Short mmCIF file of C-alpha atoms and ligand atoms in Angstrom, two decimals:
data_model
loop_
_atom_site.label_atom_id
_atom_site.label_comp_id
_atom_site.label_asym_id
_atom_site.label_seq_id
_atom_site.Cartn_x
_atom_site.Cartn_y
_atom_site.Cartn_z
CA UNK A 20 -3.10 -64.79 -100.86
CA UNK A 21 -0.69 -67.02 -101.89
CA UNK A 22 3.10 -66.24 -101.38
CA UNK A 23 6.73 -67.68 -102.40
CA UNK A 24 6.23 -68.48 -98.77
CA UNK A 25 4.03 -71.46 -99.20
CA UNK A 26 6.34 -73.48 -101.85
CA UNK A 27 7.04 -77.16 -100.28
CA UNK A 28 10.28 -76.82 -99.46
CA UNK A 29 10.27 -80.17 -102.07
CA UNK A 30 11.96 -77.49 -104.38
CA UNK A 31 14.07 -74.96 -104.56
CA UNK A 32 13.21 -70.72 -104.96
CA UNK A 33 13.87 -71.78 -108.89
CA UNK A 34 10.89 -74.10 -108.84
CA UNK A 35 11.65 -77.40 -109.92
CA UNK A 36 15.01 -78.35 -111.44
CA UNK A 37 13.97 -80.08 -114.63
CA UNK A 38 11.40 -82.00 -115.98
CA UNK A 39 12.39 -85.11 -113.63
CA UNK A 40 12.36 -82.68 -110.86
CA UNK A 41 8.52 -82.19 -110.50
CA UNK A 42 7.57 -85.87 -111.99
CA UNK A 43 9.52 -87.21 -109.16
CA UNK A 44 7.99 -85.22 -106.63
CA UNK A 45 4.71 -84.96 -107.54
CA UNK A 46 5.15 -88.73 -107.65
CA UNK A 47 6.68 -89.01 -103.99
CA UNK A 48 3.65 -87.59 -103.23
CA UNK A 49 1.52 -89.51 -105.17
CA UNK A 50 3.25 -93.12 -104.19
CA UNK A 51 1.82 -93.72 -100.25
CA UNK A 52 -0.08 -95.47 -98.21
CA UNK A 53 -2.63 -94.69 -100.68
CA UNK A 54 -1.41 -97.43 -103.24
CA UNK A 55 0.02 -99.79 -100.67
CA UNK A 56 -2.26 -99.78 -97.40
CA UNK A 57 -5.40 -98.26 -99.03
CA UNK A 58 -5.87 -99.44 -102.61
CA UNK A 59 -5.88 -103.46 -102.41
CA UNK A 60 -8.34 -103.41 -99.45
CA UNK A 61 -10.75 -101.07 -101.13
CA UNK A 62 -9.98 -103.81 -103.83
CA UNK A 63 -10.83 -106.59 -102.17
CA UNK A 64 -14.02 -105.21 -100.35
CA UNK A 65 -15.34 -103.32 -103.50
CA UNK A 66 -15.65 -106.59 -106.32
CA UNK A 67 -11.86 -107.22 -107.23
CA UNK A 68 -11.94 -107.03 -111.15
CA UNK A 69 -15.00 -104.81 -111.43
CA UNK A 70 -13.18 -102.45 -109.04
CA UNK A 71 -10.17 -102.54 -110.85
CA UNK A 72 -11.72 -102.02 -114.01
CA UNK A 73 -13.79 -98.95 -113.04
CA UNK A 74 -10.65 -97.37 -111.29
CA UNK A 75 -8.47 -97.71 -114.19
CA UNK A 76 -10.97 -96.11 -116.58
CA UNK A 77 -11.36 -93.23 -113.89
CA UNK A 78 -7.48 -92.65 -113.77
CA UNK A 79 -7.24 -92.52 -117.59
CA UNK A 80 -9.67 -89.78 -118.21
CA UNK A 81 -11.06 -87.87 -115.09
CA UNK A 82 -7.95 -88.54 -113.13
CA UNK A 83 -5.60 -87.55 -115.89
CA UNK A 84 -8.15 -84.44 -116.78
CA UNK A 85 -7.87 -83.56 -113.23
CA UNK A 86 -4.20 -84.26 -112.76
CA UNK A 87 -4.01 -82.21 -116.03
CA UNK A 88 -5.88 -79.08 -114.84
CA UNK A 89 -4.47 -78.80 -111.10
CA UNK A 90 -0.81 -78.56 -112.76
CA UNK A 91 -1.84 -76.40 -115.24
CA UNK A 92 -3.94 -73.93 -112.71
CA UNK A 93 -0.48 -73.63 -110.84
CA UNK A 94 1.95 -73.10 -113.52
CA UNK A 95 -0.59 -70.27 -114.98
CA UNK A 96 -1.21 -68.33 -111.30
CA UNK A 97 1.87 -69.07 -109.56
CA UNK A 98 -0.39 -69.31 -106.60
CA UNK A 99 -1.63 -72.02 -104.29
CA UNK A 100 -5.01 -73.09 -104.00
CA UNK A 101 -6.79 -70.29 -102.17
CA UNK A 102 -5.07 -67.12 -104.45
CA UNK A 103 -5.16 -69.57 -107.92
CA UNK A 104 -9.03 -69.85 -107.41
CA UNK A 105 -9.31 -66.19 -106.55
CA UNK A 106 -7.24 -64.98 -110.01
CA UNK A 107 -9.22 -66.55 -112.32
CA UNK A 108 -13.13 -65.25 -110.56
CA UNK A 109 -14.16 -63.29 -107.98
CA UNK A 110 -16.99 -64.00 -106.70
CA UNK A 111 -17.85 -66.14 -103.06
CA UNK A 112 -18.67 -69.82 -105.14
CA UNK A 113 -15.24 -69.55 -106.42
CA UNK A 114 -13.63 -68.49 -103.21
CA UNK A 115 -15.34 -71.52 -101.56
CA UNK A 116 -14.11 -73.68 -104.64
CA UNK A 117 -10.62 -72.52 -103.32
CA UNK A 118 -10.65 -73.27 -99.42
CA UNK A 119 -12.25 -76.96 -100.13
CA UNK A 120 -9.29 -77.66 -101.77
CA UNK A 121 -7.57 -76.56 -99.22
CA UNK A 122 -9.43 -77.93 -96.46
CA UNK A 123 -9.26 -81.43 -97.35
CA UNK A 124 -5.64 -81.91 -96.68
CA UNK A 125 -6.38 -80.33 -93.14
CA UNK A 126 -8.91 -83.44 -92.20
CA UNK A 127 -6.63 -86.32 -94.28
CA UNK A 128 -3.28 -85.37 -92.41
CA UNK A 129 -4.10 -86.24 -89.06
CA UNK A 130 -5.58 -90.11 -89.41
CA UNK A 131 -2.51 -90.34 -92.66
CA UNK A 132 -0.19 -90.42 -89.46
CA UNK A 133 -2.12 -92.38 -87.26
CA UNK A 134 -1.79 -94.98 -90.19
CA UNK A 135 2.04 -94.25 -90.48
CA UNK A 136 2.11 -95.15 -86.91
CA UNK A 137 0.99 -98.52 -87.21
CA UNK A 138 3.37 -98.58 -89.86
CA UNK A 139 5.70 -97.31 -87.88
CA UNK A 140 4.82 -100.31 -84.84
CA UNK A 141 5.43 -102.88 -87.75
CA UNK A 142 8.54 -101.89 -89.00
CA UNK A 143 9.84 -102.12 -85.12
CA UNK A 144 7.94 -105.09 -84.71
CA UNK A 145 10.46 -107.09 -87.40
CA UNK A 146 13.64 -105.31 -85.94
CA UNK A 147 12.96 -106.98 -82.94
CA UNK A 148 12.01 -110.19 -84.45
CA UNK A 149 8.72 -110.15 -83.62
CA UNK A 150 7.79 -111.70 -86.88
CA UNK A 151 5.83 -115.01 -85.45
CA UNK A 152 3.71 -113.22 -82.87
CA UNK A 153 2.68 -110.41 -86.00
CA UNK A 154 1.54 -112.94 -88.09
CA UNK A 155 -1.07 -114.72 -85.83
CA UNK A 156 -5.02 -114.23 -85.87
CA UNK A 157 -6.38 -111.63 -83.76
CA UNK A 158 -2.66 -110.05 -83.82
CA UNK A 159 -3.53 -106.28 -85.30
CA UNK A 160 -7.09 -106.12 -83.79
CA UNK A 161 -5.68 -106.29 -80.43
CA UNK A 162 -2.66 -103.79 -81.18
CA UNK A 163 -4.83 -101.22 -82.43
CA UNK A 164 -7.18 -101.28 -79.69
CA UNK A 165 -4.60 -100.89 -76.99
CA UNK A 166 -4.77 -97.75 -77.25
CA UNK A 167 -0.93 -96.56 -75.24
CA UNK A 168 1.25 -97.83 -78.01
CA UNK A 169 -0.38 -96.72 -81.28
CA UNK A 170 -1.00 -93.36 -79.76
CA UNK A 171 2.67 -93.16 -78.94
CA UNK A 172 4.08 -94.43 -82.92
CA UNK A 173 1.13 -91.96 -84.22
CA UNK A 174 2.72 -89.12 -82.24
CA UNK A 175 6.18 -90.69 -82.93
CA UNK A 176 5.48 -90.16 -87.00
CA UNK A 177 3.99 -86.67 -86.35
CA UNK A 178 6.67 -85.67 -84.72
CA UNK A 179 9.28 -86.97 -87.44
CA UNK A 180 7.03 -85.21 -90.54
CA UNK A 181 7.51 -81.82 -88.29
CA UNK A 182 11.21 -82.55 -87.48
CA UNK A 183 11.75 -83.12 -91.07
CA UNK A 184 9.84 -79.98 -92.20
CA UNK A 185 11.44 -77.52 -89.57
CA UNK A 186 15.09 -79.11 -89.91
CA UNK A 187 14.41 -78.07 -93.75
CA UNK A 188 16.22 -81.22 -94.53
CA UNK A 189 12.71 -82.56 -97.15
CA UNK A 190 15.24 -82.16 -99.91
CA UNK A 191 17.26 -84.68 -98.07
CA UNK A 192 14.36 -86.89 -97.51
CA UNK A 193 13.60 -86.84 -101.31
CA UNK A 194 16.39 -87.67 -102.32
CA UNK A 195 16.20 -91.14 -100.02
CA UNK A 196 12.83 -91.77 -101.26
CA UNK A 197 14.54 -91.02 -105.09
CA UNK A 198 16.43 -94.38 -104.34
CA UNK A 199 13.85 -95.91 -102.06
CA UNK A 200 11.09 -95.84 -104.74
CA UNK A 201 13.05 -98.05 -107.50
CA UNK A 202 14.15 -101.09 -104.53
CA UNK A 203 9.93 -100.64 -103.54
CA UNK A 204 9.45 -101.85 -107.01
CA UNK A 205 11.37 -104.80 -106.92
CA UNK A 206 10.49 -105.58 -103.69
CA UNK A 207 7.32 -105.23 -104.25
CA UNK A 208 7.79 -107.41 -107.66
CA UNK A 209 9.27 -110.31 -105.28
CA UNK A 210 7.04 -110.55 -102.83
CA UNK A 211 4.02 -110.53 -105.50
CA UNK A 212 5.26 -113.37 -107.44
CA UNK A 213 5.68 -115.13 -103.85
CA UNK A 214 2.15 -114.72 -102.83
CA UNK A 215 1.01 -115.73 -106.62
CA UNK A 216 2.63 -118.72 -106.78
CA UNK A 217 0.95 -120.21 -103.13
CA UNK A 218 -1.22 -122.79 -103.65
CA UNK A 219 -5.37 -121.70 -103.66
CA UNK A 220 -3.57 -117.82 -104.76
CA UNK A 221 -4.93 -118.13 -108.46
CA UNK A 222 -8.81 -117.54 -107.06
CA UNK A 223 -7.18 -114.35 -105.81
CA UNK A 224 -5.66 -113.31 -109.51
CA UNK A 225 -9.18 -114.36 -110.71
CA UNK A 226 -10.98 -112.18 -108.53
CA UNK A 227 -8.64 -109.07 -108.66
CA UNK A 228 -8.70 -109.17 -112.84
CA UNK A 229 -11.91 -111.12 -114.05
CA UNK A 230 -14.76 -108.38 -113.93
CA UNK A 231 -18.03 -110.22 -112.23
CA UNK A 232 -20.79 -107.79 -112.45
CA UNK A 233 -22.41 -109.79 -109.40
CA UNK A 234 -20.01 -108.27 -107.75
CA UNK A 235 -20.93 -104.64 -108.28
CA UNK A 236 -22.65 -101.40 -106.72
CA UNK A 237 -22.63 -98.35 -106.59
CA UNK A 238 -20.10 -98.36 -103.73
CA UNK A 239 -17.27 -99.57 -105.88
CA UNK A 240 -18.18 -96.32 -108.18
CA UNK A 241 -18.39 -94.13 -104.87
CA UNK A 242 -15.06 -95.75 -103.28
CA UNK A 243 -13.41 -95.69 -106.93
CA UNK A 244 -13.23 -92.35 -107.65
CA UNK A 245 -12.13 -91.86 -104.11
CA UNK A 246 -9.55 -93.91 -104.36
CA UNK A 247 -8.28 -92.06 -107.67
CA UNK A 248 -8.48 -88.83 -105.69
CA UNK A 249 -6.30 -89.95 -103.05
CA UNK A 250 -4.10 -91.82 -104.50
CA UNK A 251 -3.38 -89.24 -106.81
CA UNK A 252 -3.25 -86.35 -105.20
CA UNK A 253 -6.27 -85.23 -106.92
CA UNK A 254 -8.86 -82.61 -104.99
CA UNK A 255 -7.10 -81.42 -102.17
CA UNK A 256 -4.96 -78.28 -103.25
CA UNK A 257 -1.50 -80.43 -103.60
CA UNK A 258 -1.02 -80.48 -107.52
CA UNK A 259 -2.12 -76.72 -107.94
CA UNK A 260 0.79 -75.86 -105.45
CA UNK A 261 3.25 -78.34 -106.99
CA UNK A 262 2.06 -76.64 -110.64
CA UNK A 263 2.92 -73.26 -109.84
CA UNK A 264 6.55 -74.57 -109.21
CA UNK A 265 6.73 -76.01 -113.06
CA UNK A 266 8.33 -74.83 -115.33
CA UNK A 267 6.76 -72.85 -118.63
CA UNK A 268 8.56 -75.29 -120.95
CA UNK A 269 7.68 -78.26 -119.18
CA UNK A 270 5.20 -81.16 -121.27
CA UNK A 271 2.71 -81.06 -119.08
CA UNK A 272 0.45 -83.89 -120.93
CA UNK A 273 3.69 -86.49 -120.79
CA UNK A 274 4.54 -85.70 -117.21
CA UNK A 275 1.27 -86.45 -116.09
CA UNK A 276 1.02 -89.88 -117.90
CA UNK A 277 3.96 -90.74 -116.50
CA UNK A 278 2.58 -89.81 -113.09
CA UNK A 279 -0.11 -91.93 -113.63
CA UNK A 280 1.54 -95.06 -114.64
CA UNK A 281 3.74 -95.02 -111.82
CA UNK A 282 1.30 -94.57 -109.22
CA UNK A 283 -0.75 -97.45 -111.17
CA UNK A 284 1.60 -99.44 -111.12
CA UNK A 285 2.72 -99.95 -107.99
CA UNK A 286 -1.37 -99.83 -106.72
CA UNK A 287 -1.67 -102.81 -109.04
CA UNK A 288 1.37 -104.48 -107.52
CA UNK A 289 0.34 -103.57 -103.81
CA UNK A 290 -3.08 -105.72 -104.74
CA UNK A 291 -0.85 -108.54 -106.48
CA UNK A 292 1.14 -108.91 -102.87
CA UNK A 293 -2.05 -108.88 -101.02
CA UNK A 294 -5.23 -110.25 -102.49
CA UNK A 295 -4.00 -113.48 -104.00
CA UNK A 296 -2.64 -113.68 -100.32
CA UNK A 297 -6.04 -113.75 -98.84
CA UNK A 298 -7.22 -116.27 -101.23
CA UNK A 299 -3.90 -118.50 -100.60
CA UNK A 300 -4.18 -117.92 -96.68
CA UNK A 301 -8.01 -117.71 -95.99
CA UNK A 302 -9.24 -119.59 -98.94
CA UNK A 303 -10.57 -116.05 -99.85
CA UNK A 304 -12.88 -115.84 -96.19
CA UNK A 305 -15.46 -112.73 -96.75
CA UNK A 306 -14.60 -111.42 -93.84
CA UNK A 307 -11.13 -111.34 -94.73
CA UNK A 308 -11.64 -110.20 -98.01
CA UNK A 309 -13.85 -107.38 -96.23
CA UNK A 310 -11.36 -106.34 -93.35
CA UNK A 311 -10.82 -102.79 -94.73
CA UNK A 312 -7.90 -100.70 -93.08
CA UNK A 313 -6.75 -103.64 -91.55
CA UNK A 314 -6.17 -105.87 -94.62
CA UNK A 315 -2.62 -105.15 -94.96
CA UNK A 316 -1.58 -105.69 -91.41
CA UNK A 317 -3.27 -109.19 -91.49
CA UNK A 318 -2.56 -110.37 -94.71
CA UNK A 319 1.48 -108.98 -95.34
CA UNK A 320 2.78 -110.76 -91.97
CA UNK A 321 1.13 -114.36 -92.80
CA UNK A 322 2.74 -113.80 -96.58
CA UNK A 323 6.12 -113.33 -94.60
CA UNK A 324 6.61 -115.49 -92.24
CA UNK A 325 5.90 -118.07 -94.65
CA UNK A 326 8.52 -117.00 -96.78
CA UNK A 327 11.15 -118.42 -94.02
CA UNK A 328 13.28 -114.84 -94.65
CA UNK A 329 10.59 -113.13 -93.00
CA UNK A 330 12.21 -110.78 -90.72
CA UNK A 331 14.38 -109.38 -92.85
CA UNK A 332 11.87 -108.96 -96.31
CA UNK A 333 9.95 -107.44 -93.31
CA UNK A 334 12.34 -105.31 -91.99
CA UNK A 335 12.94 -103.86 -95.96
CA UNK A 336 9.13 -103.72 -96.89
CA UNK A 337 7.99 -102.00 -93.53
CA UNK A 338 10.77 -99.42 -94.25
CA UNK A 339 10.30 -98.48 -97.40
CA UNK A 340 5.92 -98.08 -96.34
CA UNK A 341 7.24 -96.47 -94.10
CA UNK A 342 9.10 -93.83 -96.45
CA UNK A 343 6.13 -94.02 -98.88
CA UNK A 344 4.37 -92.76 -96.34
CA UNK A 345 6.47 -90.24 -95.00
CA UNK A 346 7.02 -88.50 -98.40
CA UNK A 347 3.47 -88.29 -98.40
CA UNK A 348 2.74 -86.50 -95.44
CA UNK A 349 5.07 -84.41 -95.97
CA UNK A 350 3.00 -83.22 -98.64
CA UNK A 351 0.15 -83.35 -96.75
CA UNK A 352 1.47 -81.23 -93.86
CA UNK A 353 3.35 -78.83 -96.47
CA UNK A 354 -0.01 -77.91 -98.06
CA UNK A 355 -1.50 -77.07 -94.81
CA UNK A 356 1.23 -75.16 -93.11
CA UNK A 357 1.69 -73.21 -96.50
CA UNK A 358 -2.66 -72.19 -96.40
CA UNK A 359 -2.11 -71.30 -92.34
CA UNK A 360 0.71 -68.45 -93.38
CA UNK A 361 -0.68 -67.68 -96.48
CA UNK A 362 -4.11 -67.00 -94.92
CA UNK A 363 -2.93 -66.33 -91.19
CA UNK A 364 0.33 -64.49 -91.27
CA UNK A 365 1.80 -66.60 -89.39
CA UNK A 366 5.51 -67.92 -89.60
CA UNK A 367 5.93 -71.12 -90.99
CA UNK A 368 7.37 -71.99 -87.81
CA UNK A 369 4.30 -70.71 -86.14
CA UNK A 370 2.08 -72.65 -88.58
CA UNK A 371 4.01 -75.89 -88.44
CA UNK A 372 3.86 -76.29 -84.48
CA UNK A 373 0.04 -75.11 -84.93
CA UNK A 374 -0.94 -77.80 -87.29
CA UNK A 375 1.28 -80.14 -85.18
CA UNK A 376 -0.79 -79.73 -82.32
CA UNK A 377 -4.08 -79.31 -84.45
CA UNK A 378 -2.52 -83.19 -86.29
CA UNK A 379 -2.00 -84.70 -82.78
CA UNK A 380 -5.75 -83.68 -81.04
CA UNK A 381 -7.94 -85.02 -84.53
CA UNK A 382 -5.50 -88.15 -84.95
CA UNK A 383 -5.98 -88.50 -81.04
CA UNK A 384 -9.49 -89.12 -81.28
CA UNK A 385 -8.84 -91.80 -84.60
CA UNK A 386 -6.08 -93.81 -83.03
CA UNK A 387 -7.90 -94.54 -79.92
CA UNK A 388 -11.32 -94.84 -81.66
CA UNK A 389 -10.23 -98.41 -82.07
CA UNK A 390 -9.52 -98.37 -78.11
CA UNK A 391 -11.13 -96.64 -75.46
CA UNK A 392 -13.20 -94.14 -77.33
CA UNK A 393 -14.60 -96.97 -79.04
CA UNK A 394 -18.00 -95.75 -78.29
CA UNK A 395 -17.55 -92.69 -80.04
CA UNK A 396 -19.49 -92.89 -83.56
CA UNK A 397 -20.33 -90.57 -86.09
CA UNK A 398 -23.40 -91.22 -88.40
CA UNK A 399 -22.47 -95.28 -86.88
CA UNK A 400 -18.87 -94.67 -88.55
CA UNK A 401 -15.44 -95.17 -86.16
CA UNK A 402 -13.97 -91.80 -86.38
CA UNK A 403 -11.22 -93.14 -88.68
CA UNK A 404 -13.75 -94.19 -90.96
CA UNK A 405 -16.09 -90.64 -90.99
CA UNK A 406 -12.68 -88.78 -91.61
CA UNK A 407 -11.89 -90.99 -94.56
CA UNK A 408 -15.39 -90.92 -95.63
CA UNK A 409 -15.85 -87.01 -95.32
CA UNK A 410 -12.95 -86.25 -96.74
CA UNK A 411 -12.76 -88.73 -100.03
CA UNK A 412 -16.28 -88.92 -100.84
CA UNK A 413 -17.77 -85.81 -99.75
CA UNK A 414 -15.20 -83.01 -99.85
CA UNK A 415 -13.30 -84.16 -102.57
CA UNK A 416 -16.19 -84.91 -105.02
CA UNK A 417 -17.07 -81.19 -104.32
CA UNK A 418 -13.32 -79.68 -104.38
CA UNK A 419 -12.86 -81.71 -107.88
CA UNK A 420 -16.21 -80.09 -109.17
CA UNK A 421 -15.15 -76.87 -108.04
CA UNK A 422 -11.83 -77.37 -110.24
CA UNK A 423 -14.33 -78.28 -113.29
CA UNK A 424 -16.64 -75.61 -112.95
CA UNK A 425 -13.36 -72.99 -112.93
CA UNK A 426 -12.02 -75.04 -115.64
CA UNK A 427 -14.91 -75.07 -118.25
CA UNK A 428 -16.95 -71.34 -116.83
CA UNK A 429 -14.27 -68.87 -115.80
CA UNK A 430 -11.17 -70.13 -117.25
CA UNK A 431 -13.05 -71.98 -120.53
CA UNK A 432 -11.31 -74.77 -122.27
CA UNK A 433 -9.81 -73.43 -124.80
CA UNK A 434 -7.37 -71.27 -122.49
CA UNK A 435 -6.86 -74.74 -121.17
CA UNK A 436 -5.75 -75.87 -124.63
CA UNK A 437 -3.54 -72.94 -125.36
CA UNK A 438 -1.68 -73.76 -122.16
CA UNK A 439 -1.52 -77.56 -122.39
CA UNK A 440 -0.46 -76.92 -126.63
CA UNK A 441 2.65 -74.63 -125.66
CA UNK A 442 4.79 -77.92 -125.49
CA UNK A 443 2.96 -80.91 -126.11
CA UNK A 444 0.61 -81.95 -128.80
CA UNK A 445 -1.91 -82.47 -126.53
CA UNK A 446 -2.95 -85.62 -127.84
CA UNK A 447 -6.11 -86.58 -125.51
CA UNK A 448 -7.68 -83.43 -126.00
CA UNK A 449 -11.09 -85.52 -126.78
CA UNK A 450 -10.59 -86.85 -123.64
CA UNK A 451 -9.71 -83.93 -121.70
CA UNK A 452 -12.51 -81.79 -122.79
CA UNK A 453 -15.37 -84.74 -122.13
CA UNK A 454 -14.36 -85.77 -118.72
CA UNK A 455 -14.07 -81.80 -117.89
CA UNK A 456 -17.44 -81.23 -119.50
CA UNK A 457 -19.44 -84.31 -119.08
CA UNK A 458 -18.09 -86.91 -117.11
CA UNK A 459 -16.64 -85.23 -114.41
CA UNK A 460 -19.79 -83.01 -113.11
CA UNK A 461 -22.59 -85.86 -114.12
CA UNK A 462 -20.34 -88.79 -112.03
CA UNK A 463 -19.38 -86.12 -109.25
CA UNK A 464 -23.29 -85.04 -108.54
CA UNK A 465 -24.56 -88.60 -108.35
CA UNK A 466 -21.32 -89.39 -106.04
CA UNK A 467 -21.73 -87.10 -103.81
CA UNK A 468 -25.30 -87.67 -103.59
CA UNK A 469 -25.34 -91.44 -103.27
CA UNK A 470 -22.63 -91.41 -100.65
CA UNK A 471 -24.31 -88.68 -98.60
CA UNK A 472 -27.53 -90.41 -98.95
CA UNK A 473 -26.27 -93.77 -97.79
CA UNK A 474 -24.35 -92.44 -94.87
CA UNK A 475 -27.60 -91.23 -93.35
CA UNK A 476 -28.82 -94.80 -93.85
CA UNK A 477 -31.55 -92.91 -96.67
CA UNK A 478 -30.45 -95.30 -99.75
CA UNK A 479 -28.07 -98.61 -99.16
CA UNK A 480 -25.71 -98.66 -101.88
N1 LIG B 530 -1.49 -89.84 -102.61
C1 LIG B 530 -1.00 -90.24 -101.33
C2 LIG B 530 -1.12 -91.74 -101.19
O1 LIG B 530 -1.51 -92.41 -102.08
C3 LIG B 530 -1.75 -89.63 -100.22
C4 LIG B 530 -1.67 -88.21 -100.28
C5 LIG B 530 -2.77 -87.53 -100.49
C6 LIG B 530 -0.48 -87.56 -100.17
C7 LIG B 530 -2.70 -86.18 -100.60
C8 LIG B 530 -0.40 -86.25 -100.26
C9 LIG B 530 -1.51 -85.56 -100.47
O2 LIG B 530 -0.82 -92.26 -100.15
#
């Protein structure tokens, strides 16, 4: 069961100080390589406006009814996922409901760092003036398959996330990303407008906000509502944790729009810096446009060095990634060192140096399945790929059903409403209750279904 043992050490015995204290949290965890790295090449791959369009819609009612419910499980159990699940139903469907949740930061961690790492690479990269030599074609594909050095910055980035958590100093680390978050903005701001104005970078503004139904299928539903999942915490245990830290007097309903703005936001901005870039720099090439994890790397260098301050806008933007992304695996690893003692017993010394060593093996096997394990598929996926996949369109589809299902059957909505109604007028009830009764378990089903189904090759999507 859950103890006071598991809190992220984001917060103190009190739970969080204030109402600025959890929305800033919950949104350091939130803000990562989820919005940044992840968002504008699922973007770009997925149909641009029609992606956008369908992501924003999810955010606004199933992410914000999700968002909604995992804060509000929390505040009511005081537990984490495993122990909230159990206090509202006992039976083996809910206790299943409870470890997916928990699972799914277990398989995200590990390739989250491996990621990090190549941040990590590129933030040393323009300290050492290697700005020209990032920027050319062919740069990132040959870094990542070289298998010594991003295996040594993944390693590098798991080691910091485990220094931080053992040294206790996350408070510390908050409080830098408090300031860092703001200067991300406008940096992020600046170097948009940059890549907006390039000649040949209005195609890119046209395909990221026009809507062209030729553009769609049902991947850019599938990938969608992964996206919102990840990017928001959603479906993996994190915001029932950070809930049972929040206070009773705390507006849940305005906290979580505010949540959701800011992570929105600075998605929408991360696409701004990067899409119109492709278009500017490519003349919007397919292939470039379909690059996936890569996009960033390629795109963000070509956008700098043509700035002429390159190195140093490089330096800034790489760092404060960098942060972004160490804020949020922090989370990530909190969650899962707080389910090994829960569940195990163990210290949280034990469980951190466990988890390290569990972190390093997986992320092993995705860092160098761009290198020598190249060979190694699952269902024709590179294992970076099958652990995204598995974890954002197949276990959290089911975790976020499970929350539904313990929402609407054991807990019923109007409990909900009681708790949401204590401080805040609740004002997209209409909206909360649909997405929780409809749209949530009809769109999760035929998810989960269509992505299984296409990753056997059964349907092509
Ligand atoms: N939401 C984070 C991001 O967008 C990723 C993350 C997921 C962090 C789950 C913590 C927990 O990068």
């Amino acid at each position: 069961m859950a103890s006071k043992e598991s809190k992220p050490k984001t917060t103190n015995n009190s739970g969080f100080t204030g109402k600025m204290g959890y929305v800033m949290a919950a949104a350091a965890s939130a803000v990562g390589l989820g919005n940044i790295w992840r968002f504008p090449y699922l973007c770009a791959k997925y149909g641009g406006g029609i992606f956008l369009v369908i992501y924003l819609v999810l955010v606004f009612t199933f992410g914000y009814a999700l968002l909604m419910s995992e804060t509000a499980i929390g505040r009511m159990t005081r537990k984490s996922p495993i122990g909230a699940f159990k206090s509202f139903s006992n039976t083996k469907a809910s206790a299943f409901g409870g470890w997916i949740n928990a699972l799914v930061p277990f398989i995200i961690c590990p390739y989250y760092a491996v990621i990090g790492g190549w941040v990590v690479k590129y933030l040393v990269g323009y300290c050492t003036g290697e700005t020209q030599a990032m920027a050319a074609d062919g740069y990132f594909g040959g870094y990542i398959s070289s298998n010594l050095q991003p295996e040594l910055f993944f390693i590098i980035f798991v080691l910091l996330t485990m220094v931080v958590i053992l040294g206790g100093v996350v408070n510390g680390v908050e409080k830098v990303s408090r300031i860092m978050m703001p200067i991300l903005i406008v940096l992020a701001v600046i170097v948009s407008i940059y890549s907006c104005t390039r000649p040949g970078a209005v195609e890119g503004i046209k395909y990221m906000f026009i809507p062209n139904i030729h553009n769609f299928s049902m991947m850019t539903i599938v990938s969608a509502m992964g996206q919102m999942f990840y990017s928001l915490s959603l479906a993996m245990g994190i915001m029932i944790t950070y809930g049972s830290y929040v206070d009773k007097n705390q507006d849940l309903e305005d906290s979580t729009t505010k949540i959701e703005f800011f992570d929105t936001l600075i998605a929408i901005l991360a696409g701004l810096m990067i899409i119109p870039a492709v278009f500017a720099f490519s003349g919007g090439d397919p292939d470039t446009l379909n690059a996936g994890p890569s996009l960033m790397f390629i795109t963000i260098p070509k956008v700098l060095v043509s700035m002429g301050f390159g190195t140093p806008a490089g330096i800034l933007f790489f760092l404060l990634v960098f942060l972004a992304a160490l804020t949020s695996n922090i989370s990530l690893t909190e969650t899962c060192v707080g389910t090994l003692s829960d569940e195990l017993g163990w210290s949280r010394r034990k469980s951190t140096l466990v988890f390290g060593v569990y972190a390093v093996l997986l992320g092993s096997l995705a860092s160098l399945g761009y290198g020598v394990l190249g060979d190694l598929k699952i269902i024709g996926m590179q294992v970076l790929d099958f652990l995204d996949f598995i974890s954002n369109s197949v276990m959290m589809p089911i975790a976020a059903l499970a929350i539904c299902i313990l929402v609407v059957r054991n807990i019923g909505l109007k409990t909900m409403a009681d708790e949401f109604e204590r401080n805040s007028a609740f004002k997209r009830k209409p909206v909360y209750n649909f997405s929780m009764k409809y749209l949530a378990p009809f769109a999760l089903v035929i998810i989960l279904i269509s992505s299984v189904l296409s990753a056997f090759g059964i349907i092509s999507i």
